[in-house]
Amino acid sequence: MKKLMSANWKMYKTLGQATDTARELAAALGELPADREVLVFPPFTAIAGVAGAFAGRAGFSVGGQDLYPAAEGAFTGEIAPAMLLDLGCTWALTGHSERRHVLGEANEFVGAKTAFALDAGLNVCLCIGETIEERRAGRLEEVLTGHLAAGLADVAKDIGPERLAVAYEPVWAIGTGEVAGPADILAAHAYVRAELEKLLPSHGAEIRILYGGSVKPENTGEIISLDNVGGVLVGGASLQASSFSRIVTA
Ligand code: 13P
């Protein structure tokens, strides 16, 4: 499967800024390398602009950074999958560490969102990863198992491999400049792969596992070549088209 080169713009960029960056990115990249796909998660307010900038470009997709697991209803401030689809999204993120640790989302809620979004027709990138305290306490595998088991609890066991991705983002490497080393990435991704093969026996071997956490143009080539790395999820270094386009083609 193609490497999924994804950008999480978090709470950055107005509609105009996001649209400009998406246009610059599409122009800088031209035709994508045959083994690469681009996926951008803008803030909700900029989704339509980014989708418009990518319209008609093969291999460019847009996703929502979050969703609420209901078709519609009295959920002030929340976004339904149908609203994301309506704006041109084909993907959604669930379980990003900032939602788990800043907004207090529990594993089970992340699981409800993941299953609901898939059922609604969105592809999902489920984010998982340990804090530095959990890693130091020797709890890496326990945390990853907990995030995966609850995150995928209600997902169809034979879900197509193109419909789901898992992003391993060690919390201590997000926005810190401290990238996980190759040995850490290899070990964590091998563990995630084994868990996916257990939880989703039909396609767990194929589902892409992305790495996220201080990915930069300079370190992408090495990271992307590691076993079981099917792409990247980039925060800070994805905000400029010049930087993210180098990551996409690294
Ligand atoms: P940084 O690339 O800024 O470390 O952020 C990673 C991330 O959280 C992507 O979802």
Tab-separated table of C-alpha atoms and ligand atoms in Angstrom:
chain	number	residue	atom	x	y	z
A	1	MET	CA	0.000	0.000	0.000
A	2	LYS	CA	1.088	3.597	-0.571
A	3	LYS	CA	2.785	5.507	2.239
A	4	LEU	CA	0.225	7.765	3.887
A	5	MET	CA	1.921	11.146	4.407
A	6	SER	CA	-0.422	13.028	6.701
A	7	ALA	CA	-0.527	16.507	8.183
A	8	ASN	CA	-2.351	17.437	11.381
A	9	TRP	CA	-2.787	21.211	11.416
A	10	LYS	CA	-4.304	21.115	14.922
A	11	MET	CA	-5.721	24.541	15.965
A	12	TYR	CA	-3.688	26.516	13.450
A	13	LYS	CA	-4.713	28.471	10.343
A	14	THR	CA	-7.796	30.456	9.383
A	15	LEU	CA	-9.780	29.425	6.323
A	16	GLY	CA	-7.746	31.749	4.102
A	17	GLN	CA	-4.383	30.631	5.496
A	18	ALA	CA	-5.262	26.945	5.212
A	19	THR	CA	-6.549	27.313	1.657
A	20	ASP	CA	-3.372	29.153	0.633
A	21	THR	CA	-1.133	26.498	2.212
A	22	ALA	CA	-3.106	23.680	0.543
A	23	ARG	CA	-2.802	25.396	-2.852
A	24	GLU	CA	0.947	25.914	-2.345
A	25	LEU	CA	1.333	22.288	-1.321
A	26	ALA	CA	-0.524	20.965	-4.362
A	27	ALA	CA	1.536	23.234	-6.630
A	28	ALA	CA	4.847	22.283	-4.982
A	29	LEU	CA	4.139	18.568	-5.218
A	30	GLY	CA	2.641	18.393	-8.711
A	31	GLU	CA	2.124	14.729	-9.515
A	32	LEU	CA	2.813	12.577	-6.467
A	33	PRO	CA	5.391	9.790	-6.447
A	34	ALA	CA	3.595	6.499	-7.234
A	35	ASP	CA	4.032	5.184	-3.695
A	36	ARG	CA	2.784	8.271	-1.801
A	37	GLU	CA	-0.604	9.634	-0.681
A	38	VAL	CA	-1.210	13.019	0.988
A	39	LEU	CA	-3.791	13.506	3.722
A	40	VAL	CA	-4.371	16.833	5.521
A	41	PHE	CA	-6.392	17.318	8.708
A	42	PRO	CA	-7.231	21.053	8.853
A	43	PRO	CA	-9.330	22.676	11.587
A	44	PHE	CA	-13.056	22.145	10.888
A	45	THR	CA	-13.511	25.736	9.702
A	46	ALA	CA	-10.930	25.259	6.920
A	47	ILE	CA	-11.938	21.816	5.616
A	48	ALA	CA	-13.968	23.151	2.691
A	49	GLY	CA	-11.111	25.417	1.574
A	50	VAL	CA	-8.527	22.630	1.660
A	51	ALA	CA	-10.894	20.196	-0.075
A	52	GLY	CA	-11.438	22.800	-2.807
A	53	ALA	CA	-7.681	23.310	-3.227
A	54	PHE	CA	-7.175	19.535	-3.602
A	55	ALA	CA	-10.196	18.958	-5.885
A	56	GLY	CA	-9.333	16.813	-8.874
A	57	ARG	CA	-5.814	16.010	-7.571
A	58	ALA	CA	-5.202	12.261	-7.442
A	59	GLY	CA	-3.795	11.094	-4.123
A	60	PHE	CA	-4.737	14.192	-2.065
A	61	SER	CA	-7.332	13.733	0.708
A	62	VAL	CA	-8.804	15.744	3.567
A	63	GLY	CA	-9.891	14.603	7.009
A	64	GLY	CA	-11.539	15.862	10.189
A	65	GLN	CA	-9.442	16.049	13.386
A	66	ASP	CA	-12.278	14.661	15.485
A	67	LEU	CA	-15.992	13.798	15.372
A	68	TYR	CA	-18.868	13.013	17.696
A	69	PRO	CA	-20.311	9.486	17.553
A	70	ALA	CA	-23.913	10.362	16.674
A	71	ALA	CA	-25.694	11.068	13.387
A	72	GLU	CA	-26.983	14.431	14.662
A	73	GLY	CA	-28.478	15.843	17.835
A	74	ALA	CA	-28.163	18.176	20.789
A	75	PHE	CA	-24.358	18.034	21.129
A	76	THR	CA	-23.286	21.667	21.241
A	77	GLY	CA	-19.920	22.308	19.661
A	78	GLU	CA	-19.555	18.831	18.181
A	79	ILE	CA	-19.271	17.612	14.576
A	80	ALA	CA	-21.040	14.620	13.002
A	81	PRO	CA	-19.370	12.343	10.431
A	82	ALA	CA	-22.021	13.276	7.845
A	83	MET	CA	-20.952	16.931	8.185
A	84	LEU	CA	-17.323	15.984	7.522
A	85	LEU	CA	-18.302	13.876	4.499
A	86	ASP	CA	-20.431	16.764	3.223
A	87	LEU	CA	-17.385	19.090	3.178
A	88	GLY	CA	-15.269	16.607	1.239
A	89	CYS	CA	-13.564	14.660	4.022
A	90	THR	CA	-12.800	11.010	3.451
A	91	TRP	CA	-10.888	10.512	6.732
A	92	ALA	CA	-11.118	11.351	10.428
A	93	LEU	CA	-8.614	11.224	13.280
A	94	THR	CA	-9.638	9.614	16.541
A	95	GLY	CA	-7.820	9.461	19.861
A	96	HIS	CA	-5.166	12.084	19.216
A	97	SER	CA	-3.038	12.464	22.341
A	98	GLU	CA	-4.138	16.077	22.784
A	99	ARG	CA	-7.748	14.909	22.919
A	100	ARG	CA	-6.851	12.132	25.363
A	101	HIS	CA	-4.605	14.217	27.623
A	102	VAL	CA	-5.817	17.835	27.229
A	103	LEU	CA	-9.533	17.169	26.665
A	104	GLY	CA	-9.706	14.054	28.828
A	105	GLU	CA	-11.090	11.522	26.339
A	106	ALA	CA	-11.259	7.959	27.634
A	107	ASN	CA	-10.266	4.869	25.622
A	108	GLU	CA	-13.883	3.718	25.339
A	109	PHE	CA	-15.052	7.068	23.929
A	110	VAL	CA	-12.256	6.905	21.359
A	111	GLY	CA	-13.484	3.416	20.453
A	112	ALA	CA	-17.066	4.641	20.032
A	113	LYS	CA	-15.866	7.428	17.727
A	114	THR	CA	-13.700	5.072	15.678
A	115	ALA	CA	-16.483	2.545	15.058
A	116	PHE	CA	-19.108	5.223	14.410
A	117	ALA	CA	-16.961	7.092	11.879
A	118	LEU	CA	-16.125	3.882	9.996
A	119	ASP	CA	-19.791	2.882	9.898
A	120	ALA	CA	-20.642	6.364	8.607
A	121	GLY	CA	-18.268	5.887	5.675
A	122	LEU	CA	-15.166	7.774	6.811
A	123	ASN	CA	-11.773	6.122	6.873
A	124	VAL	CA	-10.194	6.442	10.322
A	125	CYS	CA	-6.703	7.073	11.619
A	126	LEU	CA	-6.697	5.935	15.268
A	127	CYS	CA	-3.923	7.601	17.289
A	128	ILE	CA	-2.243	5.780	20.155
A	129	GLY	CA	0.875	6.306	22.248
A	130	GLU	CA	2.385	6.410	25.714
A	131	THR	CA	3.395	9.311	27.951
A	132	ILE	CA	6.961	9.557	29.222
A	133	GLU	CA	5.807	8.461	32.701
A	134	GLU	CA	4.157	5.362	31.245
A	135	ARG	CA	7.281	4.525	29.224
A	136	ARG	CA	9.595	4.995	32.242
A	137	ALA	CA	7.314	2.776	34.319
A	138	GLY	CA	7.722	-0.018	31.740
A	139	ARG	CA	4.090	0.258	30.681
A	140	LEU	CA	4.558	0.899	26.938
A	141	GLU	CA	3.016	-2.373	25.757
A	142	GLU	CA	0.193	-2.243	28.284
A	143	VAL	CA	-0.753	1.280	27.137
A	144	LEU	CA	-0.625	0.392	23.433
A	145	THR	CA	-2.718	-2.727	24.034
A	146	GLY	CA	-5.280	-0.676	25.985
A	147	HIS	CA	-5.521	1.998	23.295
A	148	LEU	CA	-5.856	-0.586	20.520
A	149	ALA	CA	-8.230	-2.999	22.248
A	150	ALA	CA	-10.672	-0.258	23.301
A	151	GLY	CA	-10.124	1.810	20.155
A	152	LEU	CA	-10.975	-1.104	17.871
A	153	ALA	CA	-13.459	-2.938	20.123
A	154	ASP	CA	-16.487	-2.280	17.890
A	155	VAL	CA	-14.720	-2.207	14.530
A	156	ALA	CA	-15.670	-4.960	12.064
A	157	LYS	CA	-13.023	-7.697	12.322
A	158	ASP	CA	-12.666	-7.788	8.525
A	159	ILE	CA	-12.397	-4.011	8.021
A	160	GLY	CA	-10.641	-3.252	4.723
A	161	PRO	CA	-6.968	-2.326	5.103
A	162	GLU	CA	-7.426	0.922	3.153
A	163	ARG	CA	-10.143	2.100	5.588
A	164	LEU	CA	-8.114	2.153	8.790
A	165	ALA	CA	-4.699	3.412	9.837
A	166	VAL	CA	-3.100	3.481	13.280
A	167	ALA	CA	-0.781	6.357	14.187
A	168	TYR	CA	1.799	5.575	16.865
A	169	GLU	CA	2.626	8.923	18.451
A	170	PRO	CA	4.672	8.750	21.653
A	171	VAL	CA	3.371	11.715	23.662
A	172	TRP	CA	6.902	12.661	24.743
A	173	ALA	CA	7.902	13.130	21.076
A	174	ILE	CA	4.980	15.376	20.077
A	175	GLY	CA	5.995	18.987	19.568
A	176	THR	CA	9.155	18.516	21.609
A	177	GLY	CA	11.754	18.118	18.854
A	178	GLU	CA	12.605	14.797	20.492
A	179	VAL	CA	11.946	12.198	17.803
A	180	ALA	CA	11.786	8.549	18.838
A	181	GLY	CA	14.909	6.702	17.675
A	182	PRO	CA	14.752	3.984	14.998
A	183	ALA	CA	14.991	1.219	17.604
A	184	ASP	CA	12.055	2.650	19.591
A	185	ILE	CA	9.952	3.051	16.451
A	186	LEU	CA	10.770	-0.458	15.207
A	187	ALA	CA	9.903	-2.032	18.556
A	188	ALA	CA	6.652	-0.111	19.033
A	189	HIS	CA	5.485	-0.671	15.455
A	190	ALA	CA	6.278	-4.405	15.617
A	191	TYR	CA	4.246	-4.623	18.807
A	192	VAL	CA	1.329	-2.709	17.229
A	193	ARG	CA	1.501	-4.981	14.167
A	194	ALA	CA	1.245	-8.108	16.321
A	195	GLU	CA	-1.721	-6.638	18.217
A	196	LEU	CA	-3.470	-5.664	14.968
A	197	GLU	CA	-3.017	-9.200	13.630
A	198	LYS	CA	-4.710	-10.523	16.774
A	199	LEU	CA	-7.541	-7.959	16.902
A	200	LEU	CA	-8.272	-7.791	13.159
A	201	PRO	CA	-7.229	-11.189	11.786
A	202	SER	CA	-8.339	-10.570	8.162
A	203	HIS	CA	-6.213	-7.506	7.387
A	204	GLY	CA	-4.243	-6.632	10.527
A	205	ALA	CA	-1.044	-7.486	8.646
A	206	GLU	CA	-1.724	-4.827	5.995
A	207	ILE	CA	-3.214	-1.903	7.933
A	208	ARG	CA	-0.848	1.057	7.790
A	209	ILE	CA	0.903	2.075	10.998
A	210	LEU	CA	2.007	5.716	10.854
A	211	TYR	CA	4.691	7.276	13.040
A	212	GLY	CA	4.114	10.731	14.541
A	213	GLY	CA	6.178	12.920	16.843
A	214	SER	CA	8.676	15.595	15.705
A	215	VAL	CA	8.788	14.315	12.111
A	216	LYS	CA	10.827	16.754	9.982
A	217	PRO	CA	12.068	16.810	6.368
A	218	GLU	CA	15.489	15.718	7.672
A	219	ASN	CA	14.344	12.585	9.527
A	220	THR	CA	11.468	11.390	7.323
A	221	GLY	CA	13.568	9.325	4.907
A	222	GLU	CA	14.970	7.150	7.674
A	223	ILE	CA	11.654	6.798	9.530
A	224	ILE	CA	9.628	5.904	6.450
A	225	SER	CA	12.057	3.152	5.455
A	226	LEU	CA	11.680	1.262	8.752
A	227	ASP	CA	9.743	-2.027	8.896
A	228	ASN	CA	6.036	-1.591	9.653
A	229	VAL	CA	6.070	2.163	9.017
A	230	GLY	CA	3.294	2.901	6.514
A	231	GLY	CA	3.456	6.676	6.671
A	232	VAL	CA	3.783	9.638	9.010
A	233	LEU	CA	1.491	12.023	10.906
A	234	VAL	CA	3.135	15.432	11.120
A	235	GLY	CA	2.226	18.433	13.242
A	236	GLY	CA	4.562	21.465	13.349
A	237	ALA	CA	6.585	20.634	10.224
A	238	SER	CA	3.409	20.256	8.151
A	239	LEU	CA	2.250	23.848	8.620
A	240	GLN	CA	4.462	25.218	5.835
A	241	ALA	CA	3.974	23.864	2.304
A	242	SER	CA	7.734	24.051	1.666
A	243	SER	CA	8.503	21.830	4.647
A	244	PHE	CA	5.610	19.357	4.268
A	245	SER	CA	6.231	18.899	0.536
A	246	ARG	CA	9.804	17.804	1.364
A	247	ILE	CA	8.410	15.340	3.900
A	248	VAL	CA	5.927	13.903	1.374
A	249	THR	CA	8.671	13.179	-1.153
A	250	ALA	CA	11.448	12.211	1.286
B	1	13P	P1	4.660	17.324	15.927
B	1	13P	O1	5.009	16.843	14.512
B	1	13P	O2	4.532	18.813	15.997
B	1	13P	O3	5.547	16.714	16.949
B	1	13P	O4	3.164	16.783	16.208
B	1	13P	C1	2.884	15.443	16.022
B	1	13P	C2	1.428	15.241	16.105
B	1	13P	O5	0.830	15.366	17.157
B	1	13P	C3	0.708	14.902	14.867
B	1	13P	O6	-0.599	14.493	15.139
